[in-house]
XYZ file of C-alpha atoms in Angstrom:
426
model
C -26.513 -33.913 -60.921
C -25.323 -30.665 -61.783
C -24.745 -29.281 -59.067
C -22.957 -30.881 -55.927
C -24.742 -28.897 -52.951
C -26.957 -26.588 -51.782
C -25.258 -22.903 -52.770
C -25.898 -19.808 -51.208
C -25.948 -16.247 -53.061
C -23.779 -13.901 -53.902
C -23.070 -10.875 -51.973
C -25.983 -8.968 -49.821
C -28.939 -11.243 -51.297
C -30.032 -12.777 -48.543
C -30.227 -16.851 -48.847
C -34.193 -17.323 -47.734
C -35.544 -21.243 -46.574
C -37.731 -20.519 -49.918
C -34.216 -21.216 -51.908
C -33.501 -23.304 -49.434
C -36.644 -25.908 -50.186
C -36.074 -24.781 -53.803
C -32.485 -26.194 -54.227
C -33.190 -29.632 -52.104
C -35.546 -30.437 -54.498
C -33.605 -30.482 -57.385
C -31.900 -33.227 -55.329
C -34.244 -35.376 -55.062
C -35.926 -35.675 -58.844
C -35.894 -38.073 -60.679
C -32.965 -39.496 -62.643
C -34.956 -39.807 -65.417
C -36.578 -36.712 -65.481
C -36.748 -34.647 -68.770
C -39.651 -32.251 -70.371
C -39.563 -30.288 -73.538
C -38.958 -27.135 -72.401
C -41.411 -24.860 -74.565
C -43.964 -27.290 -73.886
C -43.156 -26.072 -70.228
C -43.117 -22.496 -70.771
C -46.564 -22.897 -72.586
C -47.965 -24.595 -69.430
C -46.036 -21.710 -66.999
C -48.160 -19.063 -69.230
C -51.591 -21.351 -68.524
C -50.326 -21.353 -64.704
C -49.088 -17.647 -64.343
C -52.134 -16.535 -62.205
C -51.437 -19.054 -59.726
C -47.991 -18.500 -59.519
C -47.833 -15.241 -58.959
C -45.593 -13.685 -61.627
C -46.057 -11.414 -64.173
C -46.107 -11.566 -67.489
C -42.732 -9.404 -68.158
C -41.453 -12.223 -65.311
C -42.345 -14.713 -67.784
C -41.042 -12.779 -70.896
C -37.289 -12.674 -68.785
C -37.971 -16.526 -67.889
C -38.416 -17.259 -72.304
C -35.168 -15.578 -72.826
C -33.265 -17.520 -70.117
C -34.566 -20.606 -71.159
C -33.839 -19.598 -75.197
C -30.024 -19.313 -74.170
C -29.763 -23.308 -73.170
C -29.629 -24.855 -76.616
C -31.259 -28.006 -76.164
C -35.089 -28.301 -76.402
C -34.952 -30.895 -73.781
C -34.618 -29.948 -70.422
C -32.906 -33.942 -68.463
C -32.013 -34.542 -65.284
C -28.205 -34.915 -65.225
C -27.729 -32.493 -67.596
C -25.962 -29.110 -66.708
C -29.067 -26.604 -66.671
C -27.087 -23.561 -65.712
C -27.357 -20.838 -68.224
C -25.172 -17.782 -68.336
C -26.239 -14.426 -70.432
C -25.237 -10.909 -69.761
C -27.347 -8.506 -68.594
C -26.746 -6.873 -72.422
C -27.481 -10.167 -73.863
C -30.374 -10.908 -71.864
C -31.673 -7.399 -72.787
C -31.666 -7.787 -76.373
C -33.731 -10.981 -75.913
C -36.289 -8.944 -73.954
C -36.710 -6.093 -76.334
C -34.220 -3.880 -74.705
C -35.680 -3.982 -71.213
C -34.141 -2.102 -68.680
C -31.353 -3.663 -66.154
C -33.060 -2.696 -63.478
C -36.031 -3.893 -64.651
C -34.393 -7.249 -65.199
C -33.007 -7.638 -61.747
C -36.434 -7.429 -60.387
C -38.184 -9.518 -62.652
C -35.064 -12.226 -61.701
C -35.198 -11.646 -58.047
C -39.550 -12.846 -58.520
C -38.653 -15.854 -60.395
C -35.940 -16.719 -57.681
C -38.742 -15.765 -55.090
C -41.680 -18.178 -56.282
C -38.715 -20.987 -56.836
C -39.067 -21.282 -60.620
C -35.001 -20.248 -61.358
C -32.567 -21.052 -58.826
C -28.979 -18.683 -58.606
C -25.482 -20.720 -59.219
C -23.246 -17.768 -58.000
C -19.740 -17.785 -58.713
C -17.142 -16.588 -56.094
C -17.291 -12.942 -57.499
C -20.984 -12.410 -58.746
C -20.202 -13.192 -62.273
C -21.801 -15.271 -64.843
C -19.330 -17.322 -67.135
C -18.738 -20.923 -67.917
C -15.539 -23.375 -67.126
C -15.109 -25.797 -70.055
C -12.610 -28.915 -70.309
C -9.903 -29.206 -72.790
C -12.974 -31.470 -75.006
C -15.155 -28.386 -74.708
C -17.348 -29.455 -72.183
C -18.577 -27.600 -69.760
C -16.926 -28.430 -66.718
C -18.333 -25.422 -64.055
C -20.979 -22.857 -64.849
C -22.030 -19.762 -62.813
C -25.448 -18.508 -63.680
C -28.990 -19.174 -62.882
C -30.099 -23.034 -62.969
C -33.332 -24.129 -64.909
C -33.353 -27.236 -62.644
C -35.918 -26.016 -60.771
C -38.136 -26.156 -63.663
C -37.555 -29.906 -64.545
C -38.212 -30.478 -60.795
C -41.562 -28.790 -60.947
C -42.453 -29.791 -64.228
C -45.475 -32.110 -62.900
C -46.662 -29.641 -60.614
C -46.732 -26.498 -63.081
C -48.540 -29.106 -65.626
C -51.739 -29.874 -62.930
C -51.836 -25.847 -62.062
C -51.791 -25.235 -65.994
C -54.596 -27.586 -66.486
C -56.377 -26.615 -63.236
C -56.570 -22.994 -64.631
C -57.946 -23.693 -68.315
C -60.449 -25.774 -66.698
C -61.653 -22.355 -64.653
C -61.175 -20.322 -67.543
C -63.536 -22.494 -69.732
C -65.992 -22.884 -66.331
C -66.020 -19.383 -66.357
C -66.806 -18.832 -70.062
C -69.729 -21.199 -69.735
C -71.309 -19.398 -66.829
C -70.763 -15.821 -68.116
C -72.775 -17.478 -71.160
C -75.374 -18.897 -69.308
C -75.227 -15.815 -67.356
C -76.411 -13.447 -71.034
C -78.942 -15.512 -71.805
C -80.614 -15.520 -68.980
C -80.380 -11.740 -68.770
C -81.964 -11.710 -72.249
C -84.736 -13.907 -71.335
C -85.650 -12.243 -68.563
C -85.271 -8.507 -69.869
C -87.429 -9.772 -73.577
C -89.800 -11.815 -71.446
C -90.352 -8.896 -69.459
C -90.999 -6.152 -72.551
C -93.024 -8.798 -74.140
C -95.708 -8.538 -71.125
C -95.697 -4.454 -70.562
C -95.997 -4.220 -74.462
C -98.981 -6.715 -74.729
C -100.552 -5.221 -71.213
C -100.568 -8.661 -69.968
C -101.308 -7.891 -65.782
C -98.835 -8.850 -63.254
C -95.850 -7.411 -61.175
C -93.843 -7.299 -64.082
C -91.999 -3.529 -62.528
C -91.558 -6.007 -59.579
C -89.971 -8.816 -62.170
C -87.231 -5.595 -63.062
C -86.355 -4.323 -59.735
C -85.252 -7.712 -58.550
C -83.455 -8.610 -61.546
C -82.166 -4.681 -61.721
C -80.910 -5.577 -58.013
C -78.996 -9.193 -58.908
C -77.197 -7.128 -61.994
C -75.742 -4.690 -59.968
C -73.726 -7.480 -57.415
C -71.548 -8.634 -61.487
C -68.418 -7.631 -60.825
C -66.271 -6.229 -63.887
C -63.820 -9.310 -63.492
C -65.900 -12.124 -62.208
C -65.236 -15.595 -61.316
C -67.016 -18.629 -61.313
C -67.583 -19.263 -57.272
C -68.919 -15.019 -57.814
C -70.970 -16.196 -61.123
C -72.853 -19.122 -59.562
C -74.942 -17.390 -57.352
C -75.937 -14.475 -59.477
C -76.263 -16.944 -62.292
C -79.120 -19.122 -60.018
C -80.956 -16.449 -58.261
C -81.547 -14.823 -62.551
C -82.847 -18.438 -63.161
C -84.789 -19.004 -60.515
C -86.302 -14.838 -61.431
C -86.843 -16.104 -65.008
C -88.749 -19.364 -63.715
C -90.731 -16.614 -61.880
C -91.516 -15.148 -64.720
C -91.873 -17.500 -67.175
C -94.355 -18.892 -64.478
C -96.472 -15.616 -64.206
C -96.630 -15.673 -68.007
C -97.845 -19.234 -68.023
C -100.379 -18.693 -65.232
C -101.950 -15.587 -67.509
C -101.917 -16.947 -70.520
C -103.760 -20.296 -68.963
C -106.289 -17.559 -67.283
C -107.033 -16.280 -70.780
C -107.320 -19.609 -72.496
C -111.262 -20.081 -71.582
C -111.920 -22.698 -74.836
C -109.590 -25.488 -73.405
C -112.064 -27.539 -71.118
C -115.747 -28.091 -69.817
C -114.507 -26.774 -66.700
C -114.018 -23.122 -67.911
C -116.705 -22.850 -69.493
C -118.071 -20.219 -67.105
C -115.480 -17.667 -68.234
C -116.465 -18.274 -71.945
C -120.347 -18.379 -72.132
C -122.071 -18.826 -75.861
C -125.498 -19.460 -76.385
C -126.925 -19.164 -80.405
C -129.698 -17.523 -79.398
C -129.507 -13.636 -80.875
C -130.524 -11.753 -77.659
C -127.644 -14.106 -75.309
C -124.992 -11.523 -74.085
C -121.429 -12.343 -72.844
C -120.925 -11.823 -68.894
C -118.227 -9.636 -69.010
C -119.891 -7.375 -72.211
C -123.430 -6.959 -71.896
C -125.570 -5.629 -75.082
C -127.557 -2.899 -75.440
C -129.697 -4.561 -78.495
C -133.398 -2.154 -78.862
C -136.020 -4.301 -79.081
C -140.053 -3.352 -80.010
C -141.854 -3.208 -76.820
C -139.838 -3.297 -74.205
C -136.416 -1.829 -72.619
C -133.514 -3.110 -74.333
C -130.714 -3.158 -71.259
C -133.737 -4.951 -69.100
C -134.437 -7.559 -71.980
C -130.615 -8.756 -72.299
C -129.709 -8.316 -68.032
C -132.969 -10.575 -67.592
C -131.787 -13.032 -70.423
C -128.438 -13.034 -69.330
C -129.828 -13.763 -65.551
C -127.507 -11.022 -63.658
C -129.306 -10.833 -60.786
C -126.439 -9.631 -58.709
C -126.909 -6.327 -60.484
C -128.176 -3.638 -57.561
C -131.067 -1.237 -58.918
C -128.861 1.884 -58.175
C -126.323 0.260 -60.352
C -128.538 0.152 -63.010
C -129.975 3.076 -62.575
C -126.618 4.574 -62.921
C -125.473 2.808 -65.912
C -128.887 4.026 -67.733
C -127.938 7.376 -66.880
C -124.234 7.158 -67.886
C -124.417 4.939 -70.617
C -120.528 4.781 -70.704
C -118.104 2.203 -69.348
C -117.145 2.606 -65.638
C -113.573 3.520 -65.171
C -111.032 0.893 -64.725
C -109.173 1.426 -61.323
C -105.837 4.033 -61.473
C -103.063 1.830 -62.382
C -100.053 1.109 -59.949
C -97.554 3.754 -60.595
C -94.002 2.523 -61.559
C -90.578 2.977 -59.813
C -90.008 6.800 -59.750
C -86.383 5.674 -61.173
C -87.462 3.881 -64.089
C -89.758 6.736 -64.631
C -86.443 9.171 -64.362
C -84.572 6.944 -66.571
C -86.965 6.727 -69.498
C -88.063 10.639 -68.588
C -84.995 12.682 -68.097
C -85.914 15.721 -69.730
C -88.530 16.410 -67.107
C -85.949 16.558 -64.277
C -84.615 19.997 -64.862
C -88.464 21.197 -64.084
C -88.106 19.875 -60.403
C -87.849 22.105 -57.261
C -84.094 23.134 -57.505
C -83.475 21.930 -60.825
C -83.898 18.318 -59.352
C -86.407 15.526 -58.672
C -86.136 12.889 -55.323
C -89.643 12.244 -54.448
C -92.737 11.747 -56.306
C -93.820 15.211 -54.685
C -91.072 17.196 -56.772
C -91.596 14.701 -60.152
C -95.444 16.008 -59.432
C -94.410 19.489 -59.187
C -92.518 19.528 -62.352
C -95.296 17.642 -64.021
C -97.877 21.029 -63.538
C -94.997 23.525 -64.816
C -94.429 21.153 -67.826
C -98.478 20.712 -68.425
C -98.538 24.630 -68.928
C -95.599 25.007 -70.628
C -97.127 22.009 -73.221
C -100.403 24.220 -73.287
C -102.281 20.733 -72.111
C -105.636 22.367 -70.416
C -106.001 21.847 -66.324
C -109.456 20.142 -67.176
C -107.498 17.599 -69.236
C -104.504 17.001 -67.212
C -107.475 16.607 -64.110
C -109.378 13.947 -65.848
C -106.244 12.139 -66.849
C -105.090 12.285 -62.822
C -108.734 10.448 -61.965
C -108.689 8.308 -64.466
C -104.483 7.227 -64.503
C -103.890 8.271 -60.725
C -101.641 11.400 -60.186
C -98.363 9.566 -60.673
C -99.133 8.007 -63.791
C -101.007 10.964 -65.140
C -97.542 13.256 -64.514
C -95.799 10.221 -66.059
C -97.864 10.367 -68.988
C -96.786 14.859 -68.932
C -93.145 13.773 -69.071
C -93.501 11.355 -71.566
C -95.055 13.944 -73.650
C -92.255 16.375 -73.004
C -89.616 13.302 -73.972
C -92.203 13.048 -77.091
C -92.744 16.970 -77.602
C -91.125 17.201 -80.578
C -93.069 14.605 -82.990
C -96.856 15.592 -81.211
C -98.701 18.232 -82.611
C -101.300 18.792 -79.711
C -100.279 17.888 -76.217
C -103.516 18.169 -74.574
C -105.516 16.415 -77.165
C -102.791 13.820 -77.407
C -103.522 13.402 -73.124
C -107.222 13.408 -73.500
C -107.140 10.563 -76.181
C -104.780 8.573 -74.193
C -107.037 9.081 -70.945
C -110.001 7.793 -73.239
C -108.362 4.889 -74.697
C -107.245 3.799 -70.422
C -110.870 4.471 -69.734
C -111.692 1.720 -72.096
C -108.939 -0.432 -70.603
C -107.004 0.017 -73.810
C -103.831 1.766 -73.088
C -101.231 1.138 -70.252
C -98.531 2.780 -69.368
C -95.449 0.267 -69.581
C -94.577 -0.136 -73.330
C -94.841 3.784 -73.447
C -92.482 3.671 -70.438
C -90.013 0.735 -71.390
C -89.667 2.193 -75.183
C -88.431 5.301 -73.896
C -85.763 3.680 -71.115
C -84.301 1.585 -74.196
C -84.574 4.284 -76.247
C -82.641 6.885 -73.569
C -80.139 3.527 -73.115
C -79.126 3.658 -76.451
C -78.853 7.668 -77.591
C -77.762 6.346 -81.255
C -80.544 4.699 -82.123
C -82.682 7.024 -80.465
C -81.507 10.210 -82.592
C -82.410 7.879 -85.355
């Protein structure tokens, strides 16, 4: 062994039960213990996080282990190397003493060097009449070879996170881009459901990623966003299944035909004149709708217009901020909290637009208030490429009469669009 007993340091260092523990087990390795020391320092830079160094630490720790010139770092072997503070700062680019004390002090501290002190503090080497070294003062790499099997397991323990973690924070994108495209594709297509709902909650799970994550922080997050695009996915499948009335016999009743020319669909009725008679009674007695009221029809005679679909739900007043911002200036005070001020603005931005109150009325009981103000600040977002605001608002309200415009893609183009201000001053 190299050296004969457990040392203590030089001067007012303290000797710890840390260098204690550290120097005993140098004394008890192996005989035939040897490593190749750069393979070492490669697994030391795999295990830095768990050891607790830095990587300057490890930079001082290179250049110690550059000035022992074998590559093989054996058990009986003297591993006691002895540079200068000026020769151990040109191998560190010129660091600083000081800086070097501390970084040696750390590797002392987590039991990776260990110090061979001389009597007086000094570094130097004792060599036989042969050349051999006979003493050496300095710090010992034993510790190293003594760890050697331990550094390897934390080195492999760690790339095993590392490429855990890469796999989840992969898993964890595409799932955010499923959900977030799955989502778009139903507001742009109008297909019903609580897709606003769908957003919120997966709005809510984005905000717990942290900027450095790991993988017991990503494995939650990363099945709560699968179990939301299941959700989804499932909604989607449910709708699409509603709409698919040609599959069996036993949907037939959604998806009615008949050859004859005067059959009508249940959910469209026709208004087909025939000679000598009244045309709506013909087709609602062939069609058999007897749970028609008289008033009902009576009304519908009158009207002779579609009845108006139900105001829509409005959306989150933040995602209607986001896509909207230009609106919230207008607000009481120059700001908007509550769908009372957003409301408010709405009316000073419908004058300012020149929309008509007779239009921006009808669009309120057709759209619902909320929506119908939503529909005045997308304008406003809009202003610039619309020629008329108020006939662009009636047409809208008469294409949602008809159950032909809602408000989502309008809403979700503009939040991507206000997310991205390059490609929306394109």
């Amino acid at each position: 062994m190299e050296m004969d007993g457990i040392t203590t340091p030089f001067g007012r260092r303290p000797m710890t039960l840390g260098m204690l523990v550290n120097q005993a087990r140098t004394q008890t390795m192996a005989a035939d213990a040897s490593v190749d020391k750069w393979q070492l320092y490669r697994w030391l830079c795999e295990a830095r996080p768990k050891l607790g160094i830095s990587d300057r630490a490890l930079s001082v720790l290179n250049a110690l282990m550059s000035f022992y010139p074998k590559n093989e770092l054996a058990a009986g072997e003297t591993l006691v190397v002895f540079p200068s503070n000026a020769q151990l700062s040109l191998r560190t680019h010129g660091m600083a003493e000081t800086t070097l004390r501390r970084h040696l002090a750390a590797l002392v501290e987590v039991g990776l060097l260990a110090r061979r002190d001389s009597p007086n503090g000094k570094r130097y080497v004792r060599r036989d009449r042969q050349g051999d070294i006979g003493e050496a003062y300095g710090f010992s790499l034993a510790p190293l070879l003594a760890r050697a099997g331990e550094i390897e397991t934390m080195a492999a323990a760690v790339t095993a996170e590392r490429l855990l973690l890469q796999k989840l924070r992969e898993r964890v994108t595409l799932v955010r881009r499923d959900i977030v495209k799955l989502i778009e594709t139903a507001l742009e297509d109008g297909i019903s459901g609580d897709w606003m709902g769908f957003e919120a909650e997966y709005r809510m799970h984005i905000l717990t990623l942290p900027r450095v994550a790991t993988p017991e922080i990503l494995m939650p997050i990363l099945t709560e966003l699968e179990k939301l695009r299941t959700a989804i996915l499932k909604a989607l499948e449910d709708n699409i299944f509603s709409h698919n009335t040609a599959g069996s016999g036993g949907q037939t009743e959604r998806h009615k035909q008949n050859s004859k020319p005067e059959s009508i669909s249940d959910s469209e009725p026709r208004f087909d004149t025939k000679q000598g008679g009244n045309a709506e009674t013909q087709t609602l007695g062939a069609a058999g709708l007897d749970g028609i009221r008289e008033d009902e029809l009576e009304r519908r005679r009158a009207q002779r217009t579609i009845v108006p679909a139900d105001p829509q739900k409005p959306y989150p007043l933040a995602l209607v901020l986001q896509a909207c911002p230009e609106i919230i200036p207008f607000g009481p005070g120059g700001t908007i909290t509550s769908w009372r001020d957003f409301m408010t603005a709405a009316v000073v931005v419908r004058s300012m637009l020149a929309v008509s109150p007779s239009a921006y009325e009808n669009a309120c009981e057709i759209l619902g208030p909320e929506n119908a103000a939503t529909v005045i600040a997308c304008i406003l977002e809009r202003s610039g490429h619309i020629n008329s605001a108020g006939g662009y608002l009636r047409d809208l309200t008469r294409r949602a009469q008809r159950g032909e415009f809602t408000l989502g893609p309008m809403l979700m183009a503009l939040a991507r669009a206000n997310g991205n201000p390059a490609k929306r001053a394109g």
